[in-house]
Amino acid sequence: MSALTLAVLLSLVSAVAYAGGAILQERVAVSTPEHTYAPLRRPVWWCAVVLNGLGALLHVAALAYGPLSLVQPLGALTIVFALPMAALLVHRKAGATAWRGAIMATVGLAGLLSLTGSASEQSLEGAERLMVALVTAGAVLALMTLAHAVHRRPVVRSVLLAGAAGVAFGIASVFTKSVAVEWTEDGTFAQFSSFLVIAALATSGMLLSQASYRGAGLAAPLATVTVVNPVVAAAVGLTLFGETFRYGTTGTALALACGVVAAGGLILLTTERISGSRKAAAEQVVAAMPTQHVPDSRRAITDGEPLTRRVEVPARDDVPRGRKGRGGGYGEWYSPHDERIKS
């Protein structure tokens, strides 16, 4: 088996592992809504953590055997694998709009990553690391604050939290790259602080991604994390590592177009989930409305019993009773037991 074939296989298995972890996280979020960030007592959640860790290790192994321009786009297949796996394993079927959004996000991201130039052998300096860490912390806190401010809109809240998770994961990849370059050059762990930052960002990303699945389903949060993570890492590579897009100006224009396609896919996924949530909420309101039987005012000719008809109206106890006699403002209503009731 060639190194290129092995890299492809490792990338595909990594995407499947990430998809499985996301499905388990979404299931945990549905079954334990009271645990927003870390349902530590749920064994299923720890299985999701293991699957995400396995996906990360396989992704790193794939990068060791294949070029970045091939491995990174294949990692975008996570969302495409997640939808059929969710339908098969947990009977969560995605609609046509969700599929279109997922495919658009994956194609746009794959195109964007494939146009990114080869990775350079640069690493962040001490001042740059501090600046990136502070900016990242500020961005994550800002997204979390916005998410809590719109808590009455679960889908928007979840997308914001997923975006924060994607930022944390993306910057963790940047620091991992810096550590890898230093390991190659020096053979020692020169910057112990980088490991602390990587651990903090990876943990934050995991907890934020778990919270993002509460009330938003699977597709929209997963697609947001899948797109934001490499885009943030690529943005840092372009600005701080001196990386460029392939094919010069043409490649840059194509990369921008791919970014627009990926963003359109995320918008489709978000709007599809919002419309689905509104429909489900309306159905719940209708189902929760109390009903009562209102008898018909006509009397039956046979058996001396009144005819009744069923009318669904909200139950009310403060409706005044009808007045007796002629000329009353309320009609005369009779129940099967010949009782006068509210009109």
Coordinates of C-alpha atoms in Angstrom, one line a residue:
M1 CA 0.0 0.0 0.0
S2 CA 1.4 3.4 -1.0
A3 CA 1.8 6.3 1.4
L4 CA -0.8 8.3 -0.5
T5 CA -3.4 5.5 -0.3
L6 CA -2.7 5.1 3.5
A7 CA -3.2 8.8 4.0
V8 CA -6.5 8.7 2.2
L9 CA -7.7 5.8 4.3
L10 CA -6.6 7.4 7.6
S11 CA -8.4 10.6 6.6
L12 CA -11.6 8.8 5.8
V13 CA -11.5 6.8 9.1
S14 CA -10.7 10.0 11.0
A15 CA -13.8 11.7 9.5
V16 CA -16.0 8.7 10.4
A17 CA -14.6 8.9 14.0
Y18 CA -15.4 12.6 14.2
A19 CA -18.9 12.0 12.9
G20 CA -19.5 9.3 15.4
G21 CA -18.4 11.5 18.2
A22 CA -20.7 14.3 17.1
I23 CA -23.7 12.0 16.9
L24 CA -23.0 10.8 20.5
Q25 CA -22.6 14.3 21.7
E26 CA -25.9 15.3 20.1
R27 CA -27.7 12.3 21.7
V28 CA -26.3 13.2 25.1
A29 CA -27.4 16.8 24.7
V30 CA -31.0 15.7 23.9
S31 CA -31.2 13.2 26.8
T32 CA -29.5 15.4 29.4
P33 CA -30.5 19.0 28.7
E34 CA -29.7 20.1 32.2
H35 CA -26.0 19.4 31.6
T36 CA -25.0 22.2 29.2
Y37 CA -21.3 21.8 28.9
A38 CA -19.9 18.7 30.6
P39 CA -22.2 15.7 31.4
L40 CA -19.3 13.9 33.1
R41 CA -21.5 11.2 34.6
R42 CA -22.6 10.0 31.2
P43 CA -20.5 7.1 29.8
V44 CA -21.8 7.9 26.3
W45 CA -20.2 11.3 26.5
W46 CA -16.8 9.8 27.4
C47 CA -17.2 7.5 24.3
A48 CA -17.7 10.7 22.3
V49 CA -14.5 12.2 23.8
V50 CA -12.6 9.0 22.9
L51 CA -13.9 9.1 19.3
N52 CA -13.0 12.7 18.9
G53 CA -9.5 12.0 20.2
L54 CA -9.2 9.0 17.9
G55 CA -10.2 11.2 15.0
A56 CA -7.5 13.8 15.9
L57 CA -4.8 11.1 16.1
L58 CA -5.8 9.6 12.8
H59 CA -5.8 13.1 11.2
V60 CA -2.2 13.7 12.5
A61 CA -1.1 10.3 11.2
A62 CA -2.7 11.0 7.8
L63 CA -0.7 14.3 7.6
A64 CA 2.5 12.3 8.3
Y65 CA 1.8 10.1 5.1
G66 CA 0.1 12.6 2.8
P67 CA 0.2 16.2 1.7
L68 CA -1.8 18.8 3.6
S69 CA -3.6 19.8 0.3
L70 CA -5.2 16.3 0.3
V71 CA -5.7 15.4 3.9
Q72 CA -7.4 18.7 5.0
P73 CA -10.2 18.6 2.3
L74 CA -10.9 15.0 3.2
G75 CA -11.4 16.0 6.8
A76 CA -14.3 18.2 5.6
L77 CA -16.3 15.0 4.8
T78 CA -17.2 14.7 8.5
I79 CA -20.6 16.4 8.0
V80 CA -21.4 14.3 5.0
F81 CA -20.7 11.1 6.9
A82 CA -22.6 12.3 9.9
L83 CA -26.0 12.6 8.2
P84 CA -26.4 9.1 6.9
M85 CA -24.8 7.7 10.1
A86 CA -27.3 9.5 12.2
A87 CA -30.2 8.2 10.0
L88 CA -28.8 4.7 10.3
L89 CA -27.8 4.6 14.0
V90 CA -30.3 6.9 15.8
H91 CA -33.0 7.2 13.2
R92 CA -32.5 11.0 12.8
K93 CA -33.2 11.7 9.1
A94 CA -32.1 14.9 7.5
G95 CA -34.3 16.9 5.1
A96 CA -33.4 17.9 1.6
T97 CA -32.4 21.4 2.8
A98 CA -30.0 20.0 5.4
W99 CA -28.4 17.8 2.7
R100 CA -28.0 20.7 0.4
G101 CA -26.5 22.8 3.1
A102 CA -24.1 20.0 4.2
I103 CA -22.9 19.4 0.7
M104 CA -22.4 23.1 0.0
A105 CA -20.4 23.6 3.2
T106 CA -18.3 20.5 2.5
V107 CA -17.6 21.4 -1.2
G108 CA -16.8 25.0 -0.3
L109 CA -14.5 24.0 2.5
A110 CA -12.7 21.3 0.5
G111 CA -12.1 23.8 -2.3
L112 CA -10.8 26.4 0.1
L113 CA -8.4 24.0 1.7
S114 CA -7.2 22.6 -1.6
L115 CA -6.2 26.0 -2.7
T116 CA -4.2 26.8 0.4
G117 CA -0.4 26.7 -0.3
S118 CA 2.0 24.3 1.3
A119 CA 2.6 24.7 5.0
S120 CA 5.7 26.7 5.9
E121 CA 8.2 25.7 8.5
Q122 CA 7.7 28.8 10.6
S123 CA 6.4 28.9 14.2
L124 CA 5.0 31.6 16.4
E125 CA 7.4 33.7 18.4
G126 CA 6.8 34.4 22.1
A127 CA 5.0 37.8 21.6
E128 CA 3.0 36.4 18.7
R129 CA 1.8 33.4 20.8
L130 CA 0.7 35.7 23.6
M131 CA -1.2 37.9 21.2
V132 CA -2.9 35.0 19.5
A133 CA -3.8 33.4 22.8
L134 CA -5.3 36.7 24.1
V135 CA -7.2 37.4 20.9
T136 CA -8.5 33.8 20.8
A137 CA -9.7 34.1 24.4
G138 CA -11.4 37.3 23.7
A139 CA -13.2 35.9 20.6
V140 CA -14.3 32.8 22.4
L141 CA -15.7 34.8 25.4
A142 CA -17.4 37.3 23.0
L143 CA -19.2 34.4 21.1
M144 CA -20.2 32.8 24.4
T145 CA -21.6 36.1 25.7
L146 CA -23.6 36.6 22.5
A147 CA -24.8 33.0 22.7
H148 CA -26.1 33.5 26.3
A149 CA -27.7 36.8 25.2
V150 CA -29.8 35.0 22.5
H151 CA -30.6 32.0 24.7
R152 CA -34.3 32.2 23.7
R153 CA -33.3 31.3 20.1
P154 CA -31.7 27.9 20.5
V155 CA -30.4 27.5 16.9
V156 CA -28.7 30.9 16.8
R157 CA -27.2 30.2 20.3
S158 CA -25.9 26.8 19.2
V159 CA -24.3 28.2 16.1
L160 CA -22.5 30.8 18.1
L161 CA -21.2 28.3 20.6
A162 CA -20.2 26.0 17.7
G163 CA -18.3 28.9 16.2
A164 CA -16.5 29.5 19.5
A165 CA -15.6 25.8 19.5
G166 CA -14.3 26.0 16.0
V167 CA -12.1 29.0 16.9
A168 CA -10.7 27.1 19.9
F169 CA -10.0 24.0 17.8
G170 CA -8.4 26.1 15.0
I171 CA -6.0 28.0 17.2
A172 CA -5.1 24.8 19.0
S173 CA -4.0 23.4 15.6
V174 CA -1.9 26.6 15.1
F175 CA -0.1 26.0 18.5
T176 CA 0.3 22.3 17.7
K177 CA 2.0 23.3 14.4
S178 CA 4.4 25.6 16.3
V179 CA 5.3 22.9 18.7
A180 CA 5.8 20.4 15.9
V181 CA 8.2 22.8 14.1
E182 CA 10.2 23.4 17.3
W183 CA 10.4 19.7 18.0
T184 CA 11.9 19.2 14.5
E185 CA 14.4 22.1 14.9
D186 CA 15.4 21.8 18.6
G187 CA 14.5 18.2 19.5
T188 CA 13.2 19.6 22.9
F189 CA 10.0 21.0 24.2
A190 CA 11.2 24.6 24.2
Q191 CA 7.8 26.2 25.0
F192 CA 6.0 24.4 27.8
S193 CA 3.4 27.1 27.9
S194 CA 2.3 26.1 24.4
F195 CA 1.2 22.7 25.7
L196 CA -0.9 24.4 28.4
V197 CA -2.6 26.6 25.8
I198 CA -3.2 23.6 23.5
A199 CA -4.8 21.6 26.4
A200 CA -6.9 24.6 27.4
L201 CA -8.1 25.3 23.9
A202 CA -8.9 21.6 23.1
T203 CA -10.8 21.2 26.4
S204 CA -12.8 24.4 25.8
G205 CA -13.6 23.4 22.2
M206 CA -14.9 20.0 23.4
L207 CA -17.1 21.5 26.1
L208 CA -18.4 24.3 23.8
S209 CA -19.2 21.8 21.0
Q210 CA -21.1 19.7 23.5
A211 CA -23.2 22.7 24.6
S212 CA -23.8 23.7 20.9
Y213 CA -25.8 20.5 20.3
R214 CA -28.5 21.4 22.8
G215 CA -31.7 22.4 21.0
A216 CA -30.1 22.7 17.5
G217 CA -29.9 19.1 16.2
L218 CA -26.8 17.7 14.6
A219 CA -26.1 19.2 11.2
A220 CA -25.9 23.0 11.9
P221 CA -23.5 22.9 14.9
L222 CA -21.3 20.1 13.4
A223 CA -21.1 22.0 10.0
T224 CA -20.2 25.2 11.8
V225 CA -17.3 23.6 13.8
T226 CA -16.1 21.7 10.7
V227 CA -15.9 24.9 8.6
V228 CA -14.7 27.4 11.3
N229 CA -11.9 25.2 12.6
P230 CA -9.8 25.0 9.4
V231 CA -10.7 28.5 8.2
V232 CA -9.4 30.0 11.4
A233 CA -6.2 27.9 11.2
A234 CA -5.8 28.9 7.5
A235 CA -6.3 32.6 8.3
V236 CA -3.5 32.5 10.9
G237 CA -1.3 30.6 8.5
L238 CA -1.9 33.3 5.8
T239 CA -1.3 36.2 8.1
L240 CA 1.4 35.0 10.5
F241 CA 3.1 32.1 8.7
G242 CA 3.4 33.7 5.3
E243 CA 1.3 31.1 3.6
T244 CA -0.5 31.9 0.3
F245 CA -3.1 30.5 -1.9
R246 CA -2.1 28.5 -5.0
Y247 CA -2.3 30.0 -8.5
G248 CA -1.8 33.6 -7.3
T249 CA -4.7 36.1 -7.9
T250 CA -6.8 33.4 -9.6
G251 CA -6.4 31.1 -6.7
T252 CA -7.3 33.8 -4.2
A253 CA -10.5 34.6 -6.2
L254 CA -11.4 30.9 -6.3
A255 CA -10.7 30.6 -2.5
L256 CA -13.1 33.5 -1.8
A257 CA -15.8 31.9 -4.0
C258 CA -15.3 28.7 -2.1
G259 CA -15.7 30.6 1.2
V260 CA -19.0 32.1 0.0
V261 CA -20.2 28.6 -1.0
A262 CA -19.3 27.2 2.5
A263 CA -21.0 30.2 4.2
G264 CA -24.1 29.6 2.1
G265 CA -24.2 26.0 3.2
L266 CA -24.1 27.1 6.9
I267 CA -26.9 29.6 6.3
L268 CA -29.0 26.9 4.7
L269 CA -28.4 24.5 7.7
T270 CA -29.2 27.2 10.2
T271 CA -32.4 28.5 8.5
E272 CA -33.6 24.9 8.0
R273 CA -33.2 24.2 11.7
I274 CA -34.9 27.4 12.7
S275 CA -37.9 26.7 10.5
G276 CA -38.1 23.2 11.8
S277 CA -37.9 24.4 15.4
R278 CA -40.7 26.9 14.8
K279 CA -42.9 24.3 13.3
A280 CA -42.3 21.9 16.1
A281 CA -43.1 24.6 18.7
A282 CA -46.4 25.5 16.9
E283 CA -47.4 21.8 16.9
Q284 CA -46.6 21.6 20.7
V285 CA -48.8 24.6 21.4
V286 CA -51.7 23.2 19.5
A287 CA -51.4 19.9 21.1
A288 CA -51.2 21.4 24.6
M289 CA -54.5 23.5 24.2
P290 CA -57.3 22.1 26.4
T291 CA -60.6 21.2 24.8
Q292 CA -64.1 20.7 26.1
H293 CA -67.3 19.4 24.7
V294 CA -70.0 22.0 23.8
P295 CA -73.4 20.5 23.3
D296 CA -75.6 21.4 20.4
S297 CA -78.7 23.5 21.2
R298 CA -81.0 21.4 19.0
R299 CA -82.9 18.6 20.7
A300 CA -83.2 15.2 19.2
I301 CA -86.6 14.0 18.2
T302 CA -85.8 10.5 19.2
D303 CA -85.4 9.4 22.8
G304 CA -85.8 12.9 24.1
E305 CA -82.1 13.4 24.4
P306 CA -80.2 16.4 22.9
L307 CA -77.9 16.2 20.0
T308 CA -74.3 17.1 20.8
R309 CA -71.4 18.2 18.7
R310 CA -67.7 18.4 19.6
V311 CA -66.1 21.8 19.3
E312 CA -62.4 22.3 20.3
V313 CA -62.2 25.6 22.2
P314 CA -60.0 26.8 25.0
A315 CA -61.4 25.9 28.4
R316 CA -62.4 28.9 30.3
D317 CA -64.0 29.2 33.8
D318 CA -64.8 32.9 33.7
V319 CA -67.4 32.9 31.0
P320 CA -70.7 34.3 32.4
R321 CA -73.8 32.1 32.5
G322 CA -76.7 32.7 30.1
R323 CA -79.7 34.5 31.4
K324 CA -83.1 32.8 31.6
G325 CA -86.2 33.9 29.8
R326 CA -86.9 35.6 26.6
G327 CA -84.8 38.5 25.3
G328 CA -81.7 37.3 27.1
G329 CA -78.3 38.1 25.8
Y330 CA -77.3 34.5 25.9
G331 CA -79.0 31.5 24.3
E332 CA -80.3 28.5 26.2
W333 CA -77.9 25.5 26.1
Y334 CA -78.7 22.1 27.4
S335 CA -76.4 19.2 28.3
P336 CA -77.4 15.5 28.0
H337 CA -78.4 15.7 31.7
D338 CA -80.6 18.8 31.0
E339 CA -78.2 21.1 32.8
R340 CA -77.8 24.7 31.9
I341 CA -74.2 25.5 31.1
K342 CA -72.2 28.5 30.0
S343 CA -72.9 29.9 26.6

